[in-house]
Short mmCIF file of N, CA and C in Angstrom, two decimals:
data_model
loop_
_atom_site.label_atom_id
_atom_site.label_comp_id
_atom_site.label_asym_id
_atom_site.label_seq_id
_atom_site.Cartn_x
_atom_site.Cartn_y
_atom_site.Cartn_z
N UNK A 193 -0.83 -13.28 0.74
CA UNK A 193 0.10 -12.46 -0.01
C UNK A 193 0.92 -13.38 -0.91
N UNK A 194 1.36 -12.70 -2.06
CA UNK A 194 1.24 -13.61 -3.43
C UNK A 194 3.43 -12.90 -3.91
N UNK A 195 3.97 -13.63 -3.94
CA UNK A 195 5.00 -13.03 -4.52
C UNK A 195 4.92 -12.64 -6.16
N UNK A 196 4.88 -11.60 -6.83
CA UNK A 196 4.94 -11.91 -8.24
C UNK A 196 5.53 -12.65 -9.00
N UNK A 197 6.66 -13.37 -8.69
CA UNK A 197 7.12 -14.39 -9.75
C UNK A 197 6.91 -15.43 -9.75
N UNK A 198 5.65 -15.49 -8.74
CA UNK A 198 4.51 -16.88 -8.54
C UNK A 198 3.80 -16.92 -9.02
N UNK A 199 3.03 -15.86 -10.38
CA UNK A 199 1.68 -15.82 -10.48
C UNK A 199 1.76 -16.16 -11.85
N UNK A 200 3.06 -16.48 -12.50
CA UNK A 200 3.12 -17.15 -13.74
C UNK A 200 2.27 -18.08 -14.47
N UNK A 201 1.81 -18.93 -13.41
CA UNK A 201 1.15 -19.88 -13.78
C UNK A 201 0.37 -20.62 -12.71
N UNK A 202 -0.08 -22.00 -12.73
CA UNK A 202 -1.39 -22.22 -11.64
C UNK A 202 -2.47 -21.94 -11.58
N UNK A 203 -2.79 -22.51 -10.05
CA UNK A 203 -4.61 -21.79 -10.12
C UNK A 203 -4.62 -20.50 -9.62
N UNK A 204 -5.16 -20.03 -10.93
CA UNK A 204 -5.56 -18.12 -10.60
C UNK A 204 -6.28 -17.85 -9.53
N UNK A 205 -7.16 -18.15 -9.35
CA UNK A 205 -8.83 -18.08 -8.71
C UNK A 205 -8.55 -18.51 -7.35
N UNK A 206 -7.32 -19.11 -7.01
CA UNK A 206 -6.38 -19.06 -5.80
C UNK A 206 -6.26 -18.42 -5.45
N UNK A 207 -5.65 -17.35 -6.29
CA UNK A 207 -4.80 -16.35 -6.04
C UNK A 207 -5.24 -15.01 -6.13
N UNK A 208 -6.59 -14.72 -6.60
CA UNK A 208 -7.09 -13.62 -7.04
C UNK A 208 -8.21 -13.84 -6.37
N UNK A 209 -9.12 -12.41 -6.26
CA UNK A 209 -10.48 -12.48 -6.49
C UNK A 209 -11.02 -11.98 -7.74
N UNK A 210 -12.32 -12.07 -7.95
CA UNK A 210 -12.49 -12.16 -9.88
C UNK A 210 -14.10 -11.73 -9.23
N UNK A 211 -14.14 -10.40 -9.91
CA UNK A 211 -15.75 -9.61 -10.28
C UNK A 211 -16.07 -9.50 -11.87
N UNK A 212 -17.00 -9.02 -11.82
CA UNK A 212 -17.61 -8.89 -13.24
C UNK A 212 -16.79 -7.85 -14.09
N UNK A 213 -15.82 -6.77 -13.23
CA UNK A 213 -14.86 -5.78 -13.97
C UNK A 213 -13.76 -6.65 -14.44
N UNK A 214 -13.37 -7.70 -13.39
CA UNK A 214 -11.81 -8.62 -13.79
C UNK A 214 -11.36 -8.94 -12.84
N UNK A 215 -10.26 -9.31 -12.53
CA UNK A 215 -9.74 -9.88 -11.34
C UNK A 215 -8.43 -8.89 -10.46
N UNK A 216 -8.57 -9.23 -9.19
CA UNK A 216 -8.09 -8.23 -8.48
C UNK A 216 -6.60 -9.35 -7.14
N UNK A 217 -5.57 -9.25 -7.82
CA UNK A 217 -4.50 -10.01 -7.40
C UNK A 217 -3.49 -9.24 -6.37
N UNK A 218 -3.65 -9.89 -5.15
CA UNK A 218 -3.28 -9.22 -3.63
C UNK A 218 -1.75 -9.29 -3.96
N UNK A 219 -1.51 -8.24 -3.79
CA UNK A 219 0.36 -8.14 -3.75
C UNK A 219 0.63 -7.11 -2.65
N UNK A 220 1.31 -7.41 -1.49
CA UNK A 220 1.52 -6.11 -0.87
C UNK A 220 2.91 -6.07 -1.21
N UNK A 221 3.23 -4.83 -0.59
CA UNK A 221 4.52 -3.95 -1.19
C UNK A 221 5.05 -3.74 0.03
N UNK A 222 6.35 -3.98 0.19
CA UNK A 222 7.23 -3.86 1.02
C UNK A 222 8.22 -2.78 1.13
N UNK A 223 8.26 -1.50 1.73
CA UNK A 223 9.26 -0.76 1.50
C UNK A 223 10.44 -0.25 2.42
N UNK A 224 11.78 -1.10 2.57
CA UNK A 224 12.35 -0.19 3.52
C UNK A 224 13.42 0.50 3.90
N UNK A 225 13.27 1.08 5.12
CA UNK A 225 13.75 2.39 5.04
C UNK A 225 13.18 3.42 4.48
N UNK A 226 13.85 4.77 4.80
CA UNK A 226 12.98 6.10 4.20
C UNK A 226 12.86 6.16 2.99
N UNK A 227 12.87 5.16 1.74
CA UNK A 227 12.25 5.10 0.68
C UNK A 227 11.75 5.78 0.27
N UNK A 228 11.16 6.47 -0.96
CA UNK A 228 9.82 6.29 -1.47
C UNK A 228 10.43 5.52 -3.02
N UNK A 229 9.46 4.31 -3.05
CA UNK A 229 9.68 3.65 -4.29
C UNK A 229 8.19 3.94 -5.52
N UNK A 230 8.18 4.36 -6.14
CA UNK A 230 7.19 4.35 -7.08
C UNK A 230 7.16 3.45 -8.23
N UNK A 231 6.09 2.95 -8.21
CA UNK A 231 5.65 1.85 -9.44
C UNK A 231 4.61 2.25 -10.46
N UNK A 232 4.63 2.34 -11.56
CA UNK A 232 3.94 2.54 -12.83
C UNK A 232 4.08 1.11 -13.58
N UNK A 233 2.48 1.36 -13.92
CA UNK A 233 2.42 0.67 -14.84
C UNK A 233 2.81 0.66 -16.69
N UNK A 234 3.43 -0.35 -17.41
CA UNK A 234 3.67 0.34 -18.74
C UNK A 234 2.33 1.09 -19.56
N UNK A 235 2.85 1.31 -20.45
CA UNK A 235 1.88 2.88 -21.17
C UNK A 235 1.55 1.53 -21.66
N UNK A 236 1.82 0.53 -22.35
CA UNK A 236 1.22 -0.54 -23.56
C UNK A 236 -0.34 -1.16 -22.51
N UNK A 237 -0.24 -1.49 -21.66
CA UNK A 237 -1.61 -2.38 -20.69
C UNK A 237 -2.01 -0.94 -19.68
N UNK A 238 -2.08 -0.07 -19.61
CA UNK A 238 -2.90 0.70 -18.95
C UNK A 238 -4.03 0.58 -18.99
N UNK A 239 -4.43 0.21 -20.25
CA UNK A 239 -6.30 0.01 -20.37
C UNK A 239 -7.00 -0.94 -19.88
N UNK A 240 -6.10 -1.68 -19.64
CA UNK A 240 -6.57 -2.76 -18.66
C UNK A 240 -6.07 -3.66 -17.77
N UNK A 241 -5.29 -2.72 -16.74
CA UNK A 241 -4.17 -3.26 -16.01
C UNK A 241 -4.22 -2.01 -14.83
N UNK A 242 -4.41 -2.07 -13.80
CA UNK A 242 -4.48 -1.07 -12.71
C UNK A 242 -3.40 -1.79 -11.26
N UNK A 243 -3.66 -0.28 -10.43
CA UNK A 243 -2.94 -0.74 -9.27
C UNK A 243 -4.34 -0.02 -8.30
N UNK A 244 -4.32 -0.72 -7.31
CA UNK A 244 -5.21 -0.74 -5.99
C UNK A 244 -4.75 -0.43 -4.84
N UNK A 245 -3.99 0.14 -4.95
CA UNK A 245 -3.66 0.98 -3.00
C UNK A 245 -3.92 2.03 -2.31
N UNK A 246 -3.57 1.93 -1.30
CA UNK A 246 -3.81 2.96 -0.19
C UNK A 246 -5.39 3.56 -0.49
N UNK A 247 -5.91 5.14 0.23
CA UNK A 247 -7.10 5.76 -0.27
C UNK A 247 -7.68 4.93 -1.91
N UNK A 248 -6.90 4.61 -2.89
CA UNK A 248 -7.69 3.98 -3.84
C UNK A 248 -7.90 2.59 -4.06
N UNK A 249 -7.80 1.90 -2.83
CA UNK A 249 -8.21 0.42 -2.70
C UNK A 249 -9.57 0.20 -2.96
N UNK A 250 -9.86 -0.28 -3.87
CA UNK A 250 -11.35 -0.68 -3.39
C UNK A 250 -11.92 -0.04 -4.66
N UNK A 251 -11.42 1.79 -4.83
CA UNK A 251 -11.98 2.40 -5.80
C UNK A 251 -11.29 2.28 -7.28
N UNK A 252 -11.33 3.04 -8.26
CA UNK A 252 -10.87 2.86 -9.83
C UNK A 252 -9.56 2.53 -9.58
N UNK A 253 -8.94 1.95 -10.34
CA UNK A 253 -7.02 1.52 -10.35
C UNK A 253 -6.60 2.73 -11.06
N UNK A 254 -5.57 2.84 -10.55
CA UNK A 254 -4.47 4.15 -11.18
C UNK A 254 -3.78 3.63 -11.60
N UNK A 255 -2.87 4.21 -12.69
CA UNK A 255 -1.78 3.78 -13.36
C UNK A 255 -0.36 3.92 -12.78
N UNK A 256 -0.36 4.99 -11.47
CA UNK A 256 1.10 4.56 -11.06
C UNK A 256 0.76 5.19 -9.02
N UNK A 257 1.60 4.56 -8.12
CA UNK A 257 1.83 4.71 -6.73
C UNK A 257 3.10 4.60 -6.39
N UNK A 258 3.06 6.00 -5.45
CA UNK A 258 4.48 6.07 -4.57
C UNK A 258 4.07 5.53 -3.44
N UNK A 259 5.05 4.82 -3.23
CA UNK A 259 5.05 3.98 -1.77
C UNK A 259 5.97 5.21 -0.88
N UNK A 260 6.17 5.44 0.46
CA UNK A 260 6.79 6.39 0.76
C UNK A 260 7.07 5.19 2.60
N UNK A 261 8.55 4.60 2.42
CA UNK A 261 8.66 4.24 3.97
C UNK A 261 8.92 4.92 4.67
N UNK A 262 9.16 4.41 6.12
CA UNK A 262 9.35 4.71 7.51
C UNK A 262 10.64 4.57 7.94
N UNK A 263 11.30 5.60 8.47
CA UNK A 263 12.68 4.85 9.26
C UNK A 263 12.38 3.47 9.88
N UNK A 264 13.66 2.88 10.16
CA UNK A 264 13.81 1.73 10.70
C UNK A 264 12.69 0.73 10.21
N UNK A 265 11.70 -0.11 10.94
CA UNK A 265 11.51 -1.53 10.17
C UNK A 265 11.10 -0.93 8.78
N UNK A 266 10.75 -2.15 8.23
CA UNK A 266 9.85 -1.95 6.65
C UNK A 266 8.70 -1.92 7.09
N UNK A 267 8.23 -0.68 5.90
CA UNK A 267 6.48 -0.42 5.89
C UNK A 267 6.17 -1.08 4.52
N UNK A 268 4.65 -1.92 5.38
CA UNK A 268 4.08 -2.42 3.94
C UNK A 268 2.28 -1.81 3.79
N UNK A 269 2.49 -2.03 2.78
CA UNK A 269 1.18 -1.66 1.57
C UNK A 269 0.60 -2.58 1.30
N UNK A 270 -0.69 -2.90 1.68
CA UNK A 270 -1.53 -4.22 1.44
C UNK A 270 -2.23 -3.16 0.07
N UNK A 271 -2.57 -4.12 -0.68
CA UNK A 271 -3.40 -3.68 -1.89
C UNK A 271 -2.95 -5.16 -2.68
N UNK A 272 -3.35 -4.05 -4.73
CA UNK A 272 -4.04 -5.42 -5.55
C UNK A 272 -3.28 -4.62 -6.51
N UNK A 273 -3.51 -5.35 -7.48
CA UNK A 273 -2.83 -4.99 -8.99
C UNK A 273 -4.41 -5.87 -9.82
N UNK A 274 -5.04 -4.87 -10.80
CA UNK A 274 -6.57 -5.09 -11.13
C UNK A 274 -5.88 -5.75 -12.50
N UNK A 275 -6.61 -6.64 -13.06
CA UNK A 275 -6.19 -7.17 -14.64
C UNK A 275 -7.59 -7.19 -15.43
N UNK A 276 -7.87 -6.15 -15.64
CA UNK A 276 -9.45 -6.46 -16.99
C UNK A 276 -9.17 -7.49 -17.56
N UNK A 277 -10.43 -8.16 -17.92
CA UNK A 277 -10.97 -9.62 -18.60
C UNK A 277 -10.55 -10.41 -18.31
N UNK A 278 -10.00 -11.72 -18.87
CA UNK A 278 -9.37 -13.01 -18.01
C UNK A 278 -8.03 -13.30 -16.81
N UNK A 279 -7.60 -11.58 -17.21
CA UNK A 279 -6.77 -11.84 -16.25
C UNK A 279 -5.35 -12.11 -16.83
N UNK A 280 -5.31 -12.31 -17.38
CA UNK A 280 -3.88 -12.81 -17.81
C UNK A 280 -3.35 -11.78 -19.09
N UNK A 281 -2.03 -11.25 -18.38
CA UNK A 281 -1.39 -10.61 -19.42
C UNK A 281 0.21 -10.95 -18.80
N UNK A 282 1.20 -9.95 -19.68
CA UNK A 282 2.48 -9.94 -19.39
C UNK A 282 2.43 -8.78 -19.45
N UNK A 283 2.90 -8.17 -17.73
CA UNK A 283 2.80 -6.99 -17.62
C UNK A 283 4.37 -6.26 -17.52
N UNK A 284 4.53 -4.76 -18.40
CA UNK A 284 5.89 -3.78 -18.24
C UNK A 284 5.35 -3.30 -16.60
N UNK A 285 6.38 -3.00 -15.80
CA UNK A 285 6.60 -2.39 -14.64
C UNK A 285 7.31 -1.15 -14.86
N UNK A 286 7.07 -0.15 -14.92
CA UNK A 286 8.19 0.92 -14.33
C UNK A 286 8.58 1.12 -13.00
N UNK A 287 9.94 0.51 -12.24
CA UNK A 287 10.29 1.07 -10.99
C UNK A 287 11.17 2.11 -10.96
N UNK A 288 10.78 2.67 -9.54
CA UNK A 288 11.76 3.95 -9.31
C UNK A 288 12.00 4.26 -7.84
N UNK A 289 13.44 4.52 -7.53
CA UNK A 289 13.57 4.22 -5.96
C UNK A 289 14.06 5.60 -6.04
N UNK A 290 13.29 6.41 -5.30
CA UNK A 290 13.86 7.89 -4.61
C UNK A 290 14.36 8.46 -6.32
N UNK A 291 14.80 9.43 -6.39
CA UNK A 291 14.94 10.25 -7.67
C UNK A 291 15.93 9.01 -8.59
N UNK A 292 16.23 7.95 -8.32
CA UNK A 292 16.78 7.07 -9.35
C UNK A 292 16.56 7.16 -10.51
N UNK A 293 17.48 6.07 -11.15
CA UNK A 293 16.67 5.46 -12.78
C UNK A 293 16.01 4.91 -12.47
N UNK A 294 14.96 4.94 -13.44
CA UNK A 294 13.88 4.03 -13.75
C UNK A 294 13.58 2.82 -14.31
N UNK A 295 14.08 1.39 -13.47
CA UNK A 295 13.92 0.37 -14.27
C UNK A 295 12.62 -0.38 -14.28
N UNK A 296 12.72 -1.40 -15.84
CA UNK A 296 11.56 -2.11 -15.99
C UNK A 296 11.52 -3.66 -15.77
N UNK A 297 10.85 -4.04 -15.41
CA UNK A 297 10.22 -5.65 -15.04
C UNK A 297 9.13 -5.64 -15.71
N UNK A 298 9.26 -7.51 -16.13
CA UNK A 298 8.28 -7.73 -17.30
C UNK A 298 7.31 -8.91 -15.82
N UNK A 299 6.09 -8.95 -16.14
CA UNK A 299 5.83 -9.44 -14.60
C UNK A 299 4.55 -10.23 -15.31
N UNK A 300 4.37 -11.85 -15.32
CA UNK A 300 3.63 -12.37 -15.91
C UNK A 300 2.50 -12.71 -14.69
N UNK A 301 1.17 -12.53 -15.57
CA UNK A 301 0.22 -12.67 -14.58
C UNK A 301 -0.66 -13.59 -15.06
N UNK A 302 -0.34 -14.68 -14.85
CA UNK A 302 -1.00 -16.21 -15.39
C UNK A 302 -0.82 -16.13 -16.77
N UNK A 303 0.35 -15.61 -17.47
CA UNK A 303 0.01 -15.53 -18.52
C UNK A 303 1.65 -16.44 -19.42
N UNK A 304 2.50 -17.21 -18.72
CA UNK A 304 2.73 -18.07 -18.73
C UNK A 304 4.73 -17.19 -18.55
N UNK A 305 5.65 -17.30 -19.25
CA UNK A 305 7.34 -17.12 -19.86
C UNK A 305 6.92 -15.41 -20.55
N UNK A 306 7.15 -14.25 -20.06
CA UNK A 306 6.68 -13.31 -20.73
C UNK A 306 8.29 -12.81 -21.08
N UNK A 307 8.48 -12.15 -22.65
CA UNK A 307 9.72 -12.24 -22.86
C UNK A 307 9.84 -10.48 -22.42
N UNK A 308 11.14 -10.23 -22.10
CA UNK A 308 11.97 -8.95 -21.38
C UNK A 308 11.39 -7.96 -22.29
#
């Protein structure tokens, strides 16, 4: 398990696995308390930028997942975040905790200082 503000830079191929679709970078998700946090991806890299969890691990990436915790400890979410072709972009995040605002994180994925 990979923190995202590690994947800036280094060896990718570390950190990922890499098929002939693109590379598939293990991030699990931590949520806690009765949460539900939802993550989207920005509208600009959807075309080639996915998320991999739960029932759709394994299968096509979706563009956004609600995480939904558990009372008491934290529940986590093993999965991937998919990157078509080399892998490297600077990715928008949409987060959202329970009916909140919706903030964004800019989240670089080997793709070096990605600006806000």
């Amino acid at each position: 398990m990979w923190s995202l503000g590690g994947l800036a830079g280094g060896d990718q191929s570390a950190r990922s696995f890499h098929n002939a679709d693109g590379w598939h970078y293990r991030i699990d998700i931590e949520v806690r308390g009765p949460d539900s946090v939802t993550v989207t991806i920005g509208i600009e890299q959807r075309a080639r930028v996915g998320l991999e969890y739960g029932s759709g691990y394994g299968d096509s990436p979706v563009t956004a997942v609600t995480f939904h915790g558990c009372p008491g400890d934290p529940t986590l979410f093993i999965g991937a975040f998919f990157v078509a072709g080399d892998g490297r972009v600077c990715l928008p995040l949409d987060i959202r905790v329970d009916d909140g605002s919706t903030q964004q994180v800019m989240i670089s994925f080997f793709d070096g200082r990605c600006s806000a």
